[in-house]
């Protein structure tokens, strides 16, 4: 982590993870602009590279070879990453809008969200055809389609609508993959028929005659039926109705027609062309708002119209990066000058490709190898990354704006508190949206809580530094984590006090961060009716969040931590491994999809699990957090020398990617201290020693570990899984301890 960075006074938001933005992300990581916070917002964690999509479909590349891991790239660049989808933009207030989270304010915005085939202009296309973009959505459908085609025992027809490079590449790649699979299974490849529908009288209308000739020959050789002058008028579940009235039967319809723009840019008031794409000038600035830039398919460079292709988005990356940097620093912006002639490389699905350069065309297996080398070189720029440190430098006057020059020695103690205006403003905004969860803002420095008669006040506190650049998601996780101690006791939470650490920044930036974090927490508190009674904020070099949480209960109804009895089974509600995954993320070794699964696990509340344990008369319960499974299990055993616990190592469940990281020797920094618990463990019968580090891995917002009588275990696990805890499992059992035995045995 770079703890020597300057306070943030401007916010650059990169919307979308397209080909132009990946170079911008890495550039701002290699050379940040002091005083500028950068956030990437994308609906995908892994952004696909269009140049390798046909090879992925054909079976020549694996998923990771053809995708850029945005989470990893942002971690490398020390840039915030928000995994969500934007549904609107207010360029006047300079805020992005989401469906289920607070608006995101920006000072400078860049849009690189791509495009999708037009499925709205043809009736039935949206319902019955599969668009090739967004690519990740297509890949989800492709996996199902591939399975259906591979397992077919009758004739099937696949129709591809669109005769540009994308449509032909996709068709030939699908055919190559399915033919290989059918032959491997001893089936006849001719079971699957392929049709290409061409709206005009020529394939590849934007390419030269030599390229068109090569592909006409290739399609004939591969037995693809090509139907010219076949403009589709309607799509049905069993085929296509052409504008001339004829009908073409098809079992699967892939839609690769001309690109369509998303609706929200026009609705947001951006100047768009007649197809809805954002108009930009030669500097890639929108015509309507100079602080908003756009590139790639979603943009239309008014002075240089081009077809929608990945090659142009890639080439717009460096000038976009230079102009975003220049705009922030007040430098003169430069014109983007696209090539008049560019190299086109189109694959045929079978490690063969066709190249074009102006009027020239050439083809062969060597062209595919050339294309493969170019594609891999591009991908390596954004996948082969090493952690780095970046020193802070002087903040430019254009970034500082009207703010005072920051004091190089930020105060500590009470002087490190965030300004009262920031806290008051945010708390009033949140109270307006959640009035039932906020006591009246009386100005007092302490919350007044009335303890019901014959009830005890149960209180817990926890706090930790943020490990992700999305304060809203972190707020959810922190709230879940802090409530876990109450859940483990079977106590209903009542109220909370927030403890917030914010990075030094402008008041506006701190307001946004604070509101996002507390809004995330309120997503957890609201369904429970938990009051957010107040809190404390302070400035630190890194953001953090915690809560003091309160609950009321009859002491006789509290589930004890130390109530284990011989014969009990131990049930854990979640998989293990969050510490290992987060440690791997800091080392750029954890894949984004693994982190996404871990975040989903951390955002899963244990509230319902607590109720299920109570209903099944759990005799003991704790939550698995910082001390790991072993450390918290030893707390449950306590000083009771009459019992021991057997952990079934084969029964443990770990999050995706954990075994891969363990094999690399990656562990959390707290694991070394937690390993002291191994002194109380008998490992003489263990058969999986490589998984021992999982037992001492510190968990964030981990699962509940409860003990129940053995005859209730199956019913308990079934009830938990029915309530959404699909990873709930029995990890071991409580047994009698013989003199001299260790407290825990691994079997």
XYZ file of C-alpha atoms in Angstrom:
747
model
C 0.000 0.000 0.000
C 1.159 3.547 -0.750
C 0.731 5.357 2.568
C 2.578 8.491 1.424
C 0.001 9.742 -1.040
C -1.350 13.267 -1.188
C -4.880 14.187 -0.069
C -7.481 13.839 -2.817
C -9.009 17.050 -4.140
C -10.237 15.860 -7.547
C -11.984 12.636 -8.511
C -11.470 10.985 -11.889
C -13.985 8.232 -12.630
C -13.408 5.721 -15.411
C -16.753 4.205 -16.373
C -16.262 0.871 -18.098
C -13.349 -1.519 -18.462
C -12.975 -1.348 -22.231
C -9.829 -1.519 -24.320
C -9.165 2.232 -24.033
C -9.491 2.335 -20.260
C -7.157 -0.512 -19.405
C -4.196 1.519 -20.667
C -5.463 4.557 -18.736
C -5.708 2.507 -15.519
C -2.156 1.229 -15.805
C -0.816 4.660 -16.774
C -2.350 6.352 -13.725
C -0.902 3.563 -11.617
C 2.589 3.989 -13.034
C 2.407 7.788 -12.875
C -0.433 9.079 -10.684
C -1.513 12.700 -10.556
C -1.028 13.823 -6.939
C -4.244 15.019 -5.384
C -6.413 13.016 -7.791
C -8.370 9.960 -6.653
C -9.187 7.525 -9.453
C -12.132 5.103 -9.412
C -13.014 2.475 -12.003
C -16.675 1.452 -12.280
C -17.490 -1.656 -14.301
C -20.210 -4.308 -14.323
C -17.568 -6.969 -15.056
C -14.636 -7.991 -12.864
C -12.889 -9.617 -15.823
C -13.049 -7.545 -18.979
C -12.854 -9.603 -22.192
C -10.398 -8.791 -24.973
C -12.350 -8.878 -28.217
C -9.307 -9.906 -30.257
C -9.128 -13.227 -28.416
C -12.849 -13.952 -28.061
C -12.991 -16.077 -31.249
C -9.999 -18.083 -30.012
C -11.694 -18.544 -26.624
C -14.854 -19.838 -28.313
C -12.824 -22.059 -30.640
C -11.001 -23.598 -27.679
C -7.541 -22.140 -28.319
C -7.496 -19.946 -25.184
C -8.614 -20.333 -21.609
C -10.758 -17.787 -19.789
C -7.865 -16.010 -18.083
C -5.835 -15.805 -21.293
C -8.644 -13.879 -22.994
C -9.701 -11.621 -20.094
C -8.066 -8.727 -18.271
C -8.539 -8.966 -14.512
C -9.739 -5.460 -13.614
C -9.583 -6.104 -9.879
C -5.932 -7.108 -10.175
C -5.091 -4.222 -12.530
C -6.708 -1.710 -10.168
C -4.903 -3.250 -7.183
C -1.612 -2.877 -9.070
C -2.419 0.755 -9.876
C -3.740 1.471 -6.349
C -6.993 2.647 -7.927
C -10.456 2.136 -6.443
C -12.648 -0.446 -8.167
C -16.449 -0.558 -7.942
C -18.116 -3.655 -9.380
C -21.539 -2.349 -10.333
C -23.583 -1.131 -13.276
C -24.352 2.534 -13.897
C -27.922 3.284 -14.999
C -27.735 7.043 -15.427
C -25.672 10.204 -15.348
C -26.374 13.747 -14.176
C -23.714 15.881 -15.874
C -24.942 19.039 -14.135
C -24.396 17.764 -10.582
C -21.574 15.547 -11.896
C -22.854 12.282 -10.450
C -23.232 8.726 -11.716
C -26.395 6.884 -10.726
C -26.808 3.226 -9.717
C -29.814 1.055 -8.903
C -28.992 0.163 -5.318
C -26.280 2.427 -3.956
C -25.565 6.157 -3.490
C -24.629 8.340 -6.439
C -20.922 8.602 -7.241
C -19.606 12.144 -7.657
C -16.849 12.941 -10.137
C -14.860 15.951 -11.280
C -13.713 14.331 -14.517
C -15.461 11.375 -16.165
C -14.312 9.059 -18.938
C -16.731 6.606 -20.572
C -15.565 3.395 -22.270
C -18.483 0.992 -21.875
C -18.590 -0.511 -25.369
C -21.690 -1.325 -27.383
C -24.068 -4.186 -28.078
C -25.672 -5.534 -31.274
C -28.949 -3.835 -32.090
C -31.687 -6.216 -30.902
C -34.419 -3.613 -30.543
C -35.029 -2.687 -34.177
C -36.097 -6.204 -35.227
C -39.191 -7.720 -33.553
C -38.384 -10.866 -31.577
C -34.612 -10.393 -31.654
C -34.438 -9.436 -27.991
C -36.512 -12.457 -26.955
C -35.161 -15.217 -29.197
C -31.683 -14.223 -30.432
C -28.421 -14.229 -28.468
C -26.381 -11.029 -28.932
C -22.619 -11.460 -28.999
C -22.200 -8.439 -26.717
C -21.889 -7.795 -23.852
C -19.280 -10.514 -24.283
C -19.499 -11.864 -20.731
C -23.264 -12.279 -21.074
C -22.694 -14.112 -24.342
C -20.116 -16.398 -22.725
C -22.653 -17.382 -20.063
C -25.069 -18.407 -22.832
C -22.299 -20.005 -24.863
C -21.534 -22.508 -22.113
C -25.150 -23.698 -22.212
C -25.286 -23.639 -26.010
C -22.067 -25.623 -26.264
C -23.479 -28.287 -23.955
C -26.686 -28.560 -25.996
C -24.840 -28.847 -29.314
C -22.303 -31.351 -28.001
C -25.038 -33.608 -26.629
C -27.365 -33.454 -29.610
C -28.495 -36.664 -31.275
C -30.518 -34.975 -33.999
C -29.877 -32.387 -36.672
C -29.515 -28.827 -35.317
C -29.200 -25.537 -37.205
C -27.219 -22.586 -35.916
C -27.914 -19.282 -37.675
C -25.621 -16.266 -37.388
C -27.110 -12.907 -38.326
C -24.407 -10.454 -39.381
C -21.736 -10.843 -42.049
C -19.085 -8.506 -40.698
C -15.779 -9.710 -39.275
C -17.361 -10.391 -35.874
C -20.152 -12.566 -37.250
C -17.937 -14.660 -39.508
C -15.255 -15.132 -36.843
C -17.885 -16.197 -34.320
C -19.550 -18.680 -36.674
C -16.288 -20.361 -37.705
C -15.056 -20.483 -34.093
C -18.289 -22.081 -32.871
C -18.121 -24.604 -35.708
C -14.494 -25.487 -34.941
C -15.200 -26.049 -31.236
C -18.379 -28.090 -31.771
C -16.877 -30.222 -34.554
C -13.912 -31.128 -32.337
C -16.232 -32.052 -29.470
C -18.574 -34.146 -31.611
C -15.679 -36.036 -33.213
C -14.145 -36.679 -29.774
C -17.484 -38.170 -28.680
C -17.680 -40.361 -31.774
C -20.520 -38.345 -33.332
C -20.930 -37.021 -36.849
C -20.153 -33.251 -37.044
C -22.740 -32.896 -39.793
C -25.429 -33.133 -37.092
C -24.940 -29.375 -36.623
C -25.596 -27.155 -39.639
C -24.513 -23.523 -39.927
C -26.140 -20.649 -41.791
C -24.799 -17.126 -42.275
C -27.358 -14.439 -43.093
C -25.997 -11.510 -45.085
C -28.243 -8.447 -45.339
C -26.589 -7.226 -48.555
C -24.860 -8.762 -51.531
C -21.351 -8.922 -50.020
C -19.553 -10.404 -47.043
C -17.320 -8.086 -45.031
C -18.421 -4.894 -46.793
C -15.746 -2.756 -45.060
C -12.858 -5.016 -46.156
C -11.072 -5.359 -49.465
C -11.918 -7.798 -52.255
C -9.041 -10.120 -51.368
C -10.309 -10.611 -47.844
C -13.852 -11.234 -49.084
C -12.557 -13.833 -51.562
C -10.611 -15.668 -48.841
C -13.665 -15.931 -46.608
C -16.043 -16.948 -49.362
C -13.704 -19.833 -50.079
C -13.312 -20.692 -46.397
C -17.078 -20.716 -45.763
C -17.608 -22.975 -48.777
C -14.883 -25.374 -47.616
C -16.453 -25.525 -44.149
C -19.945 -26.261 -45.499
C -21.532 -23.053 -44.224
C -24.701 -22.028 -46.066
C -24.425 -18.332 -46.901
C -27.679 -16.533 -47.697
C -27.227 -13.133 -49.356
C -29.848 -10.358 -49.481
C -31.382 -11.895 -46.360
C -32.399 -8.968 -44.209
C -34.238 -10.232 -41.128
C -37.680 -8.756 -40.487
C -38.668 -10.795 -37.436
C -37.159 -13.394 -35.124
C -39.235 -16.306 -33.862
C -38.454 -19.088 -31.436
C -37.875 -21.546 -34.283
C -36.311 -19.349 -36.940
C -36.141 -16.092 -38.866
C -38.684 -14.312 -41.036
C -36.941 -12.322 -43.776
C -38.217 -9.009 -45.078
C -39.054 -10.729 -48.386
C -41.412 -13.024 -46.483
C -39.401 -16.246 -46.626
C -38.702 -18.250 -43.474
C -35.396 -19.793 -42.389
C -35.574 -22.475 -39.708
C -33.004 -22.244 -36.915
C -32.620 -23.836 -33.498
C -30.043 -21.331 -32.239
C -29.758 -17.717 -33.409
C -26.630 -15.643 -32.752
C -26.999 -11.895 -33.314
C -23.896 -10.047 -34.560
C -25.407 -7.084 -36.388
C -24.387 -3.419 -36.318
C -23.690 -1.953 -32.891
C -26.295 -0.170 -30.783
C -25.613 2.437 -28.125
C -26.937 2.271 -24.542
C -29.946 4.506 -23.858
C -28.667 6.380 -20.815
C -26.146 8.755 -22.534
C -28.924 10.388 -24.554
C -31.305 10.408 -21.587
C -28.569 12.068 -19.528
C -28.350 15.005 -21.902
C -25.088 14.125 -23.636
C -24.827 15.095 -27.292
C -25.209 11.869 -29.296
C -25.334 10.985 -32.988
C -28.372 9.570 -34.792
C -27.530 6.081 -33.489
C -27.171 7.184 -29.858
C -23.365 7.113 -29.605
C -21.682 9.900 -27.637
C -20.252 12.603 -29.885
C -16.658 13.533 -29.062
C -14.223 15.971 -30.606
C -10.676 15.237 -31.740
C -9.533 15.401 -28.109
C -12.100 12.717 -27.154
C -14.103 15.224 -25.108
C -17.873 15.169 -25.339
C -19.291 18.114 -27.251
C -21.635 19.055 -24.426
C -19.418 18.779 -21.316
C -15.636 19.321 -21.513
C -15.006 17.379 -18.277
C -16.560 14.221 -19.777
C -14.536 12.113 -22.213
C -15.534 9.007 -24.161
C -13.698 6.412 -26.227
C -14.166 3.052 -27.877
C -17.442 1.766 -29.289
C -19.643 4.039 -27.144
C -18.035 7.128 -28.701
C -18.432 8.698 -32.131
C -15.459 10.859 -33.114
C -17.308 13.400 -35.245
C -14.349 14.272 -37.489
C -13.156 10.692 -37.900
C -16.083 8.271 -38.269
C -14.999 4.642 -38.037
C -16.657 1.237 -37.712
C -16.979 -0.199 -34.207
C -13.889 -2.364 -33.731
C -11.529 -3.159 -30.880
C -8.493 -1.976 -32.822
C -9.731 1.623 -32.684
C -10.494 1.435 -28.960
C -6.973 0.141 -28.280
C -5.426 2.990 -30.252
C -7.531 5.582 -28.449
C -6.108 4.497 -25.078
C -2.830 6.502 -25.111
C -4.343 9.796 -26.377
C -7.248 9.421 -23.923
C -4.802 8.909 -21.076
C -2.722 11.935 -22.139
C -5.774 14.202 -22.378
C -7.293 13.093 -19.072
C -3.968 13.835 -17.425
C -3.674 17.106 -19.332
C -7.195 18.209 -18.395
C -6.508 17.590 -14.707
C -3.203 19.459 -14.835
C -4.434 22.337 -16.973
C -2.192 21.416 -19.900
C -3.080 21.820 -23.568
C -4.940 18.801 -24.920
C -3.815 16.939 -28.022
C -5.806 15.754 -31.013
C -6.460 12.076 -31.582
C -5.414 11.234 -35.130
C -6.610 7.774 -36.191
C -4.706 5.793 -38.771
C -6.020 6.033 -42.300
C -4.910 2.450 -42.936
C -4.854 -0.211 -40.257
C -3.923 -3.855 -39.991
C -6.937 -6.149 -39.854
C -6.541 -9.723 -38.610
C -9.552 -12.062 -38.794
C -9.340 -15.661 -37.609
C -11.155 -18.612 -39.133
C -11.563 -20.684 -35.968
C -8.909 -23.282 -36.823
C -5.611 -21.473 -36.107
C -5.715 -19.914 -39.524
C -6.242 -16.199 -40.168
C -6.693 -13.622 -42.902
C -4.908 -10.251 -42.800
C -5.649 -7.011 -44.616
C -3.679 -3.807 -45.017
C -5.408 -1.307 -47.239
C -5.929 -3.115 -50.597
C -3.647 -6.026 -49.622
C -4.827 -9.409 -48.328
C -2.867 -12.460 -47.221
C -3.730 -15.549 -45.219
C -2.357 -18.699 -43.636
C -1.511 -20.457 -40.394
C 1.463 -18.100 -40.049
C -0.951 -15.149 -39.980
C -2.781 -16.749 -37.035
C 0.532 -17.204 -35.199
C 1.328 -13.556 -35.900
C -2.085 -12.501 -34.593
C -1.651 -14.732 -31.548
C 1.703 -13.089 -30.781
C 0.225 -9.584 -31.075
C -2.760 -10.475 -28.878
C -0.652 -12.110 -26.183
C 1.720 -9.142 -26.114
C -1.224 -6.806 -25.556
C -2.667 -9.000 -22.797
C 0.687 -9.340 -21.025
C 0.801 -5.567 -20.592
C -2.168 -5.839 -18.226
C -1.797 -9.297 -16.699
C 1.930 -9.655 -15.913
C 2.122 -7.194 -13.033
C 4.375 -6.754 -10.015
C 3.530 -4.771 -6.860
C 5.062 -1.308 -6.752
C 5.406 1.717 -4.483
C 4.795 5.246 -5.689
C 6.142 8.304 -3.859
C 3.925 11.358 -3.434
C 4.877 14.555 -5.229
C 3.619 18.122 -5.308
C -0.060 18.739 -6.084
C -0.706 20.803 -9.220
C -2.634 24.095 -8.748
C -5.359 22.944 -11.173
C -5.972 19.880 -8.994
C -5.862 21.850 -5.757
C -8.346 24.403 -7.133
C -9.846 26.589 -4.413
C -8.606 24.333 -1.624
C -5.774 25.420 0.630
C -2.356 23.878 0.136
C -2.396 20.822 2.440
C -0.232 20.888 5.517
C 2.588 18.347 4.959
C 2.266 17.384 8.632
C -1.329 16.245 9.070
C -2.382 16.495 12.715
C -2.986 13.556 15.020
C -4.965 13.318 18.231
C -8.262 15.201 18.298
C -6.971 17.491 15.558
C -7.236 14.512 13.190
C -11.027 14.589 13.395
C -12.939 15.059 10.173
C -14.578 18.488 9.938
C -17.901 18.801 11.774
C -19.594 20.080 8.623
C -18.758 16.871 6.778
C -20.192 14.644 9.502
C -23.311 16.732 10.118
C -24.144 17.014 6.429
C -23.823 13.281 5.807
C -25.743 12.296 8.929
C -28.616 14.617 7.981
C -28.726 13.148 4.456
C -28.818 9.607 5.823
C -31.440 10.503 8.425
C -33.659 11.923 5.679
C -33.500 8.618 3.777
C -33.690 6.358 6.869
C -35.683 8.383 9.452
C -36.648 5.386 11.565
C -33.028 4.396 12.161
C -31.748 7.732 13.481
C -32.500 9.280 16.858
C -33.140 13.019 16.772
C -29.922 14.946 16.122
C -29.892 16.817 19.413
C -26.254 17.841 19.271
C -25.317 15.723 22.310
C -22.006 13.881 22.145
C -23.359 10.584 23.460
C -26.327 8.388 22.555
C -28.993 7.673 25.161
C -30.343 4.098 25.030
C -33.141 2.800 27.235
C -32.490 -0.746 28.465
C -35.747 -2.720 28.799
C -36.561 -4.121 32.224
C -35.098 -7.528 33.065
C -32.863 -7.315 30.010
C -29.099 -7.183 29.847
C -27.168 -4.901 27.513
C -24.826 -6.904 25.277
C -22.191 -4.794 23.602
C -19.354 -5.470 21.172
C -16.918 -3.374 19.162
C -14.727 -4.030 16.153
C -12.839 -1.940 13.603
C -10.504 -2.621 10.683
C -8.873 -0.913 7.735
C -10.536 -1.035 4.356
C -9.232 -3.681 1.984
C -11.213 -2.610 -1.103
C -11.670 0.669 -2.940
C -15.466 0.528 -2.781
C -16.634 2.171 0.471
C -20.263 1.096 -0.032
C -19.379 -2.605 -0.206
C -16.884 -2.177 2.626
C -19.637 -0.601 4.731
C -21.797 -3.702 4.277
C -18.954 -6.021 5.198
C -17.930 -3.985 8.248
C -21.509 -3.933 9.542
C -21.873 -7.695 9.107
C -18.512 -8.332 10.751
C -19.269 -6.176 13.778
C -22.728 -7.700 14.322
C -21.335 -11.238 14.290
C -20.488 -11.236 18.011
C -24.150 -10.567 18.823
C -25.346 -13.170 16.335
C -23.048 -15.771 17.888
C -24.797 -15.209 21.225
C -28.259 -15.408 19.661
C -28.856 -11.734 20.464
C -30.953 -9.414 18.295
C -29.027 -6.200 17.572
C -30.596 -2.901 18.615
C -28.239 -0.006 17.815
C -24.766 0.916 16.672
C -22.178 3.685 16.933
C -19.861 4.161 13.946
C -16.091 4.528 14.133
C -14.867 5.934 10.814
C -11.383 6.643 9.493
C -11.248 8.743 6.327
C -8.239 9.552 4.208
C -7.190 13.226 4.051
C -9.132 14.818 1.190
C -11.383 17.719 0.314
C -14.605 18.074 2.304
C -16.605 17.060 -0.770
C -14.561 13.915 -1.284
C -14.791 12.957 2.398
C -18.560 13.511 2.341
C -18.911 11.124 -0.600
C -16.733 8.459 1.038
C -18.479 8.743 4.403
C -21.954 8.669 2.887
C -21.103 5.624 0.752
C -19.631 3.686 3.688
C -22.503 4.426 6.078
C -25.071 3.791 3.330
C -23.546 0.349 2.871
C -23.834 -0.269 6.602
C -27.454 0.880 6.554
C -28.175 -1.739 3.881
C -27.414 -4.228 6.663
C -28.967 -2.315 9.555
C -32.256 -1.350 7.874
C -33.862 -4.829 7.617
C -32.951 -5.409 11.267
C -34.223 -2.052 12.541
C -30.782 -1.272 14.001
C -30.456 2.393 15.029
C -27.341 4.228 13.910
C -27.068 6.333 17.036
C -23.992 8.344 16.092
C -20.278 7.826 15.945
C -16.824 9.303 15.581
C -14.774 10.213 12.514
C -11.076 10.893 12.135
C -8.446 11.253 9.432
C -5.935 8.457 8.913
C -3.549 7.528 6.134
C -5.841 4.649 5.199
C -9.651 4.411 5.443
C -11.279 2.155 8.009
C -14.650 1.455 9.549
C -16.041 -0.214 12.619
C -19.029 -0.179 14.931
C -19.859 -0.484 18.568
C -23.019 -2.601 18.441
C -25.621 -3.097 21.140
C -28.302 -5.680 21.791
C -30.698 -6.567 24.597
C -31.484 -10.072 25.822
C -32.412 -12.202 28.812
C -29.158 -13.695 30.036
C -30.784 -17.121 30.277
C -31.452 -17.086 26.522
C -27.912 -16.193 25.433
C -26.042 -18.950 23.580
C -22.734 -19.362 25.438
C -19.373 -19.612 23.750
C -18.099 -22.253 26.168
C -20.888 -24.819 26.214
C -19.386 -27.712 24.240
C -20.420 -31.218 25.252
C -18.992 -34.560 24.210
C -20.979 -35.953 21.286
C -21.815 -32.547 19.794
C -21.215 -31.856 16.123
C -19.684 -28.562 14.981
C -21.337 -26.777 12.060
C -19.810 -23.801 10.220
C -22.015 -21.548 8.080
C -19.422 -20.258 5.582
C -16.381 -21.410 3.657
C -12.924 -20.348 4.867
C -10.104 -18.414 3.231
C -10.869 -14.678 3.120
C -7.540 -13.780 4.733
C -5.551 -15.837 2.240
C -7.445 -14.318 -0.698
C -6.968 -10.753 0.528
C -3.277 -11.411 1.176
C -2.987 -12.762 -2.349
C -4.745 -9.679 -3.705
C -2.078 -7.446 -2.157
C 0.533 -9.569 -3.946
C -1.446 -9.411 -7.229
C -1.883 -13.202 -7.079
C -5.662 -13.400 -6.514
C -8.016 -13.440 -9.480
C -10.829 -10.906 -9.503
C -13.556 -13.557 -9.628
C -12.107 -15.155 -6.483
C -12.248 -11.805 -4.695
C -15.811 -11.302 -5.921
C -16.862 -14.648 -4.422
C -15.136 -13.733 -1.152
C -16.903 -10.366 -1.044
C -20.258 -12.059 -1.585
C -19.482 -14.393 1.313
C -18.501 -11.472 3.550
C -21.687 -9.589 2.641
C -23.831 -12.593 3.613
C -25.319 -11.725 7.003
C -25.263 -14.316 9.792
C -28.485 -12.926 11.242
C -30.713 -15.701 9.903
C -28.061 -18.320 10.695
C -28.156 -17.154 14.313
C -31.902 -17.725 14.405
C -31.506 -21.185 12.869
C -28.906 -22.166 15.485
C -31.211 -20.920 18.246
C -34.172 -22.871 16.822
C -32.049 -26.046 16.770
C -30.961 -25.491 20.389
C -27.285 -24.845 19.735
C -25.349 -25.485 22.927
C -22.402 -23.272 22.044
C -21.610 -20.759 19.318
C -18.961 -18.290 18.188
C -18.092 -16.382 15.050
C -14.934 -17.140 13.094
C -13.006 -13.916 12.560
C -9.477 -12.681 13.216
C -8.092 -15.636 15.198
C -9.119 -18.176 12.570
C -11.003 -21.427 13.060
C -8.457 -22.889 15.487
C -8.138 -19.779 17.635
C -11.865 -19.356 18.086
C -12.365 -23.078 18.602
C -9.831 -23.004 21.454
C -11.886 -20.170 22.989
C -14.927 -22.468 22.866
C -13.020 -25.263 24.615
C -11.600 -22.860 27.200
C -10.333 -24.505 30.389
C -12.485 -27.610 29.968
C -9.964 -30.470 30.102
C -12.700 -33.103 29.734
C -13.361 -32.470 26.049
C -11.435 -32.304 22.800
C -12.439 -31.487 19.242
C -11.777 -33.595 16.162
C -11.651 -31.586 12.932
C -12.299 -33.505 9.731
C -9.872 -31.868 7.286
C -11.612 -33.442 4.303
C -14.891 -31.848 5.348
C -13.571 -28.275 5.367
C -14.809 -25.998 2.611
C -12.664 -23.230 1.213
C -13.424 -20.327 -1.104
C -12.368 -20.531 -4.752
C -8.671 -19.923 -5.324
C -7.560 -20.658 -1.767
C -5.812 -23.937 -2.607
C -4.004 -22.245 -5.492
C -2.710 -19.488 -3.189
C -1.778 -21.921 -0.415
C 0.372 -23.811 -2.919
C 2.269 -20.538 -3.471
C 2.846 -20.139 0.261
C 0.608 -17.063 0.537
C -0.793 -16.310 3.965
C -2.165 -13.345 5.882
C 0.219 -11.300 8.019
C -1.789 -12.347 11.115
C -1.425 -16.038 10.290
C 2.020 -16.262 11.910
C 0.584 -15.135 15.252
C -2.477 -17.355 14.826
C -0.194 -20.347 14.218
C 0.550 -20.435 17.953
C -2.780 -22.236 18.250
C -1.138 -25.222 16.532
C 0.674 -25.919 19.818
C -2.662 -27.275 21.065
C -3.268 -29.465 18.010
C -2.540 -33.151 17.434
C -1.545 -33.587 13.781
C -0.407 -37.220 14.007
C -3.361 -38.520 11.961
C -3.685 -35.702 9.448
C -3.825 -36.683 5.778
C -3.946 -33.171 4.275
C -1.106 -31.161 5.884
C -1.129 -28.640 3.041
C -4.508 -27.360 4.279
C -3.385 -26.630 7.861
C -2.854 -22.893 7.086
C -6.584 -22.683 6.329
C -7.282 -23.392 10.012
C -5.364 -20.332 11.217
C -6.431 -17.982 8.438
C -8.064 -14.832 9.861
C -11.583 -14.349 8.538
C -13.384 -11.089 7.846
C -17.158 -11.326 8.362
C -16.699 -15.080 8.637
C -19.248 -17.723 9.472
C -20.822 -18.828 12.737
C -19.515 -22.022 14.311
C -22.179 -23.747 16.383
C -22.334 -26.954 18.379
C -25.481 -29.090 18.308
C -26.393 -32.590 19.359
C -25.392 -35.056 16.645
C -28.955 -36.154 15.948
C -29.839 -32.555 14.940
C -26.897 -31.963 12.600
C -28.473 -32.955 9.296
C -31.647 -30.989 10.009
C -29.581 -27.971 11.032
C -27.420 -28.031 7.878
C -30.482 -28.509 5.690
C -32.210 -25.544 7.365
C -29.130 -23.355 6.921
C -28.761 -24.262 3.262
C -32.444 -23.573 2.643
C -31.907 -20.102 4.119
C -29.090 -19.281 1.698
C -26.031 -20.621 3.524
C -25.114 -23.068 0.782
C -21.597 -23.549 2.188
C -22.842 -24.660 5.614
C -21.109 -27.891 6.633
C -20.101 -30.041 9.574
C -16.397 -29.517 10.316
C -15.953 -31.930 13.208
C -17.213 -33.226 16.528
C -16.631 -32.901 20.254
C -15.166 -35.976 22.012
C -13.983 -36.905 25.467
C -10.371 -35.952 26.140
C -7.980 -38.467 27.631
C -5.215 -37.304 29.966
C -2.266 -35.957 27.968
C -4.295 -35.478 24.770
C -4.243 -32.205 22.868
C -7.362 -30.028 22.821
C -7.788 -30.426 19.057
C -7.133 -33.390 16.781
C -6.932 -33.186 13.003
C -8.175 -36.256 11.178
